[in-house]
Coordinates of C-alpha atoms and ligand atoms in Angstrom, one line a residue:
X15 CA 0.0 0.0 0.0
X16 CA 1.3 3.2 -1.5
X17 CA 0.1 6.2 0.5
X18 CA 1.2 10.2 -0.4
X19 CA 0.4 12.7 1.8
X20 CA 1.0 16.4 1.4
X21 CA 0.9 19.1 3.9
X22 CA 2.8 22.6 4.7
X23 CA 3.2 20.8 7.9
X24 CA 5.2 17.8 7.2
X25 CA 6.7 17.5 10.5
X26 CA 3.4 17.1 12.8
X27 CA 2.2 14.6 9.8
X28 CA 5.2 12.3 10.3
X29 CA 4.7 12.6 13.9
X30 CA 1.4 11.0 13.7
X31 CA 3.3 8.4 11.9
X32 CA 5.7 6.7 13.6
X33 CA 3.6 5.1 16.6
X34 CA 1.5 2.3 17.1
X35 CA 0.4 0.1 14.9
X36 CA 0.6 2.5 11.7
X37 CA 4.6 2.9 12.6
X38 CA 5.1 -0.5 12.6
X39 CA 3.8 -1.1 9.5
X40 CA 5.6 1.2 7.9
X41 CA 9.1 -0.2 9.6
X42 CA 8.2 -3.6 8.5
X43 CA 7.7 -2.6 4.9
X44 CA 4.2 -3.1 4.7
X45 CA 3.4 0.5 4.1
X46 CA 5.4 3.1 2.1
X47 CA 4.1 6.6 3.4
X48 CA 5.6 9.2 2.1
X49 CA 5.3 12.9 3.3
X50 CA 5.4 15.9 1.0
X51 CA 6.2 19.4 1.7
X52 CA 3.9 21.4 -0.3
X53 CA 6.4 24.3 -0.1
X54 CA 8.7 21.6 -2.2
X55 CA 6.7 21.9 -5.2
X56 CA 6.9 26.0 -4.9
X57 CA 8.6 27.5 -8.1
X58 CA 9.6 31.0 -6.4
X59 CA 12.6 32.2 -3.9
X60 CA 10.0 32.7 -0.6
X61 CA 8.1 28.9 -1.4
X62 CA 4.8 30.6 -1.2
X63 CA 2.1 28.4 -1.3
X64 CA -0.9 30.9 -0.2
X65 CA -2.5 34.1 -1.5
X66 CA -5.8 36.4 -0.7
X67 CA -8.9 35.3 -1.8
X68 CA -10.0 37.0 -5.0
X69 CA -13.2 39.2 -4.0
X70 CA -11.7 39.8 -1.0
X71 CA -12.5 38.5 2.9
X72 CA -10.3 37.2 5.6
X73 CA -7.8 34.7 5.6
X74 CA -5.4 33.1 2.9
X75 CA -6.2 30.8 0.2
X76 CA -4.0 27.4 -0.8
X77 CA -2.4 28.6 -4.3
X78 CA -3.6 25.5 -7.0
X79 CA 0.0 25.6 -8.9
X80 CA 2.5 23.8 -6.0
X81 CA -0.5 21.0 -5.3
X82 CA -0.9 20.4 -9.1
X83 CA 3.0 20.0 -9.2
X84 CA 2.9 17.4 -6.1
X85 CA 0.3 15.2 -7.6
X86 CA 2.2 15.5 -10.9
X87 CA 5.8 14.4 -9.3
X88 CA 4.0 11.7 -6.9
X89 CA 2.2 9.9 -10.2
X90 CA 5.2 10.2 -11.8
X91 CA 6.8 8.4 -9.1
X92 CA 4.3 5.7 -8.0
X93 CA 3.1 5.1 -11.7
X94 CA -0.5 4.0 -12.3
X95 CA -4.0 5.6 -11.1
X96 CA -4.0 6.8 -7.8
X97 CA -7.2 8.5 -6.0
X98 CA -6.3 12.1 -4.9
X99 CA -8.4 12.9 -1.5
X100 CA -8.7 16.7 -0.7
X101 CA -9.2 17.3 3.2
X102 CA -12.1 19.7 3.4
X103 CA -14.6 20.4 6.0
X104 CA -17.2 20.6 3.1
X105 CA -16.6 17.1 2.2
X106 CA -18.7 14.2 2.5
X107 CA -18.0 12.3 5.8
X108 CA -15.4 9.2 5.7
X109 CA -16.7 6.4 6.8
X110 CA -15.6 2.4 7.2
X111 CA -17.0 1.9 3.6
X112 CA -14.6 4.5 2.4
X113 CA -12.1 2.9 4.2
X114 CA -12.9 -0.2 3.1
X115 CA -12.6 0.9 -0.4
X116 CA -9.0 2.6 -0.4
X117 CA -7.5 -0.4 1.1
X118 CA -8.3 -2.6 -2.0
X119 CA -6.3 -0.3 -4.0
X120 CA -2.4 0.2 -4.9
X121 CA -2.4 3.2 -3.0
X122 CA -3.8 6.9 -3.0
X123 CA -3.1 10.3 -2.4
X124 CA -3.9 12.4 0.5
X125 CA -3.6 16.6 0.1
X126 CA -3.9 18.8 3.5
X127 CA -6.4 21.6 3.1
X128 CA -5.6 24.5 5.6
X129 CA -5.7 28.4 5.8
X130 CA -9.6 29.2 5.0
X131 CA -9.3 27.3 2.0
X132 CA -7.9 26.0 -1.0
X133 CA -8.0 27.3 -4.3
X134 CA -11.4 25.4 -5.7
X135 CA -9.7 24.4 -9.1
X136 CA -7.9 21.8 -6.8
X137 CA -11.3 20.4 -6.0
X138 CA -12.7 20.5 -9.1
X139 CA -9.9 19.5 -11.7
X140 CA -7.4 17.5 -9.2
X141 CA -9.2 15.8 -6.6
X142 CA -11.4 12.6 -7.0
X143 CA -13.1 12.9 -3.6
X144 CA -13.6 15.7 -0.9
X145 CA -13.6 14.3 2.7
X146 CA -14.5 15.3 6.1
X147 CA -13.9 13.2 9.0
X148 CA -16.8 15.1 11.2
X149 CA -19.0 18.1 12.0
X150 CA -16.2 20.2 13.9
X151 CA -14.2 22.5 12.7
X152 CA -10.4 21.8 12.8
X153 CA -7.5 24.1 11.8
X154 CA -6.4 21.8 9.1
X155 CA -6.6 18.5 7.2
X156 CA -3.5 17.0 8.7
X157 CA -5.0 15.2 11.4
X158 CA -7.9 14.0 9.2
X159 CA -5.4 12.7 6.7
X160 CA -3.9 11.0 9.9
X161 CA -7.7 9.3 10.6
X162 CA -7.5 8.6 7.0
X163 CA -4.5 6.5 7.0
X164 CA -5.0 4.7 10.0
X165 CA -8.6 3.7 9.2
X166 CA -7.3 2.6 5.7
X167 CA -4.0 0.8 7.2
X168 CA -5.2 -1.0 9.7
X169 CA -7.7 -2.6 6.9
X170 CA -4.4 -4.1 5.2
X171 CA -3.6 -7.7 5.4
X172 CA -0.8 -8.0 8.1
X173 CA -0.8 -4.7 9.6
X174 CA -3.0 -5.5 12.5
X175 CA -1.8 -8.6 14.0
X176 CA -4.9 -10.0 14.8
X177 CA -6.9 -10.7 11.8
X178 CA -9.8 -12.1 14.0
X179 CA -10.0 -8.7 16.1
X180 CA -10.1 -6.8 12.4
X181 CA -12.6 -9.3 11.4
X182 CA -14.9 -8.5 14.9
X183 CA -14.2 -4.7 14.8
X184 CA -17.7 -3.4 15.2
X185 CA -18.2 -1.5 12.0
X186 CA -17.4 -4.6 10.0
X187 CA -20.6 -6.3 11.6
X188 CA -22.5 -3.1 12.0
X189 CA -23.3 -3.0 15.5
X190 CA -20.6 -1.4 18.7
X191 CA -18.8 -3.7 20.7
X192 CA -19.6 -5.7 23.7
X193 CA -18.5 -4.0 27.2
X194 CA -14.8 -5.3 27.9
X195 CA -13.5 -6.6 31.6
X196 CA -10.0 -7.8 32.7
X197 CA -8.7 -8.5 36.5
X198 CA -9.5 -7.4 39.0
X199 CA -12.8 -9.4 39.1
X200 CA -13.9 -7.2 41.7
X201 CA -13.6 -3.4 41.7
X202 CA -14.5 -0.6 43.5
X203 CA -17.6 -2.5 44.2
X204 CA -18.5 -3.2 40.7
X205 CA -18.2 -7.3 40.1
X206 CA -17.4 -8.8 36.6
X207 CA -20.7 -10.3 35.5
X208 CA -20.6 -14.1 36.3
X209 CA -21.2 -15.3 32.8
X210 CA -17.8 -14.2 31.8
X211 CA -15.8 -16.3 34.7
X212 CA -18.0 -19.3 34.4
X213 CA -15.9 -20.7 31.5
X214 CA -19.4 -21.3 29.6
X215 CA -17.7 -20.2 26.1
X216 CA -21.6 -20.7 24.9
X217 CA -22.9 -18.4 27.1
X218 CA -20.3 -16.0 26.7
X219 CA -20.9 -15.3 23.0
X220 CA -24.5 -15.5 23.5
X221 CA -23.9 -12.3 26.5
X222 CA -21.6 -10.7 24.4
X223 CA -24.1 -10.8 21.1
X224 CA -27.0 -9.7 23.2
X225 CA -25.0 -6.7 24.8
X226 CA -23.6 -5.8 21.7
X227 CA -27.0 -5.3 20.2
X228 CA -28.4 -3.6 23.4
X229 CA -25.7 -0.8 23.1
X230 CA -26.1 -0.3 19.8
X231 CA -30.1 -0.3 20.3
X232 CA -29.7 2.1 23.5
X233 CA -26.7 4.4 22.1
X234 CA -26.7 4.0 18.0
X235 CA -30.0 3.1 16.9
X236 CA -28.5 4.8 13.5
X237 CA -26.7 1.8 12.9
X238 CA -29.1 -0.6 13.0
X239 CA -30.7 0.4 9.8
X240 CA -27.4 -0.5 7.7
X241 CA -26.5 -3.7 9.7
X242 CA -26.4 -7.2 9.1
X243 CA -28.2 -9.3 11.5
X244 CA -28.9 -13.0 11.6
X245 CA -32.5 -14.7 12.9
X246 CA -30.9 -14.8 16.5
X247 CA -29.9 -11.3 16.5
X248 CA -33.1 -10.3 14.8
X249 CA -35.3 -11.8 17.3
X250 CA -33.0 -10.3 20.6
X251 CA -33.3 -7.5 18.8
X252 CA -37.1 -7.4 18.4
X253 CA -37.3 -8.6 22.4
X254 CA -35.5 -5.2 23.2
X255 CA -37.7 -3.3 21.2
X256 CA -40.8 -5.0 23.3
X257 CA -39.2 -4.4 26.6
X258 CA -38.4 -1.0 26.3
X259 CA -42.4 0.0 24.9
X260 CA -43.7 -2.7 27.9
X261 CA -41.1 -0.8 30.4
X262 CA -42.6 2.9 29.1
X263 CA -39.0 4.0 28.1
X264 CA -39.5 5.1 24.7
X265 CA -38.3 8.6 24.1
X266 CA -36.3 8.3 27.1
X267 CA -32.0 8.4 27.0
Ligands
9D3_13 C1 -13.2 29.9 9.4 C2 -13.3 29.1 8.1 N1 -14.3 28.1 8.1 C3 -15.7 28.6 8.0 C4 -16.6 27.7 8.7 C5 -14.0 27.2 7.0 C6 -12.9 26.3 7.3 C7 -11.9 26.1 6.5 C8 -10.8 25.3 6.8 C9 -13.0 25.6 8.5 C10 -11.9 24.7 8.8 C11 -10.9 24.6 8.0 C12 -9.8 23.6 8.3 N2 -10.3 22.2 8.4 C13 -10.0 21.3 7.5 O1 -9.2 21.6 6.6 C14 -10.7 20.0 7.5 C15 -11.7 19.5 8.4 C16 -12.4 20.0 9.5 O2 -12.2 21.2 9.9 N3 -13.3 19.2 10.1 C17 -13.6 18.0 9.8 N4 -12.9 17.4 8.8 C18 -12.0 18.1 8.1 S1 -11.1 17.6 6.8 C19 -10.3 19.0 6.6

């Protein structure tokens, strides 16, 4: 997996880098991210890569000329097709499917928006998708292109060691995760529920399954639209539904 990213802040993006399980990748060879300067790709003496907005207003623009010339020297480079994601709090909203999606291909490349904005021909004639990782408002796309990577990354064979836990993650099924306990077995006055020390490995996934789905009924109802049950599931699910009318909680957090 081929991954380009280019920022004016190359240093805080390389930061984000070299930890956990994305850093280890990229020492064992399984990724090859590269960071670009944008200031690199500047023709002039001062590397100026923003200018005012025409019309007017506050704040700088991104100039379009040294983000054409990066994607230009990375394709050259890499060779082949290559998606080019522009950062941008008007984009549409990664998600796991996105994710999903960029790690079946060679590679892609990521371009920071920052400053109040870039110059729309970037958008328009350069990149193929404009993301946004939520409804906040950041002071740049580094650390999006960070979420980027790492959602993407962890997605490629090897890089998480344990495929099974990739395989489990809860947007892969669609629902959140079961609650999680390790020792003590008592703390603070809160016991571990018995089900999970009775070495009933039955029971256990049938616990797990049924709190999994309560979560996601209590705290993401959203996701339930989208994901894939089986009978069993189906039918706990439609029990929770009756308990909660019978119980007179509906409408109620
Ligand atoms: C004051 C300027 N803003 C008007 C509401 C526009 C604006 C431009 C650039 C706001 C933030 C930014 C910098 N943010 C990003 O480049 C960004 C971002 C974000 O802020 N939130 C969520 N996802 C993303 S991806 C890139």
């Amino acid at each position: 997996m081929q991954i380009d990213i280019v920022t004016i802040f190359p240093r805080m993006v390389e930061a984000g880098l070299a930890e956990g399980v994305v850093g280890r990748a990229r020492d064992r060879g399984l990724l090859d991210i590269a960071v670009h300067d944008l200031r690199a790709f500047t023709t002039d003496r001062h590397h100026v890569v923003d200018d005012v907005p025409f019309g007017g207003g506050p704040g700088m623009v991104l100039k379009p000329e040294p983000l054409f010339a990066a994607v230009d020297a990375i394709r050259e480079r890499r060779g082949g097709v290559r998606d080019v994601l522009l950062t941008s709090p008007a984009g549409r909203r990664f998600t796991q499917a996105d994710a999903r999606r960029l790690a079946g291909a060679d590679g892609f490349i990521v371009l920071c928006g920052r400053y109040e904005g870039v110059d729309d021909r970037v958008r328009t004639l350069l990149a193929t998708d404009e993301i946004s990782i939520g409804d906040y408002v950041l002071s740049g796309g580094e650390l999006p292109a960070l979420v980027i990577v790492d959602a993407v990354s962890r997605l490629v064979p090897g890089v998480v060691g344990d495929e099974q836990s990739v395989e489990g993650d809860s947007f892969t099924r669609g629902l959140l995760d079961y609650p999680h306990f390790t020792r003590p077995a008592e703390f603070r006055g809160q016991r571990v529920p018995d089900v999970l020390v009775s070495g009933h490995h039955g029971e256990i996934r049938r616990w797990r399954l049924a709190q999994a789905l309560q979560r996601t009924f209590e705290q993401r109802p959203d996701l339930l639209a989208t994901a894939v049950l089986d009978e069993d599931e189906r039918e706990l699910l439609r029990a929770l539904h009756q308990s909660r009318a019978r119980t007179g909680h509906e409408g109620e957090d």
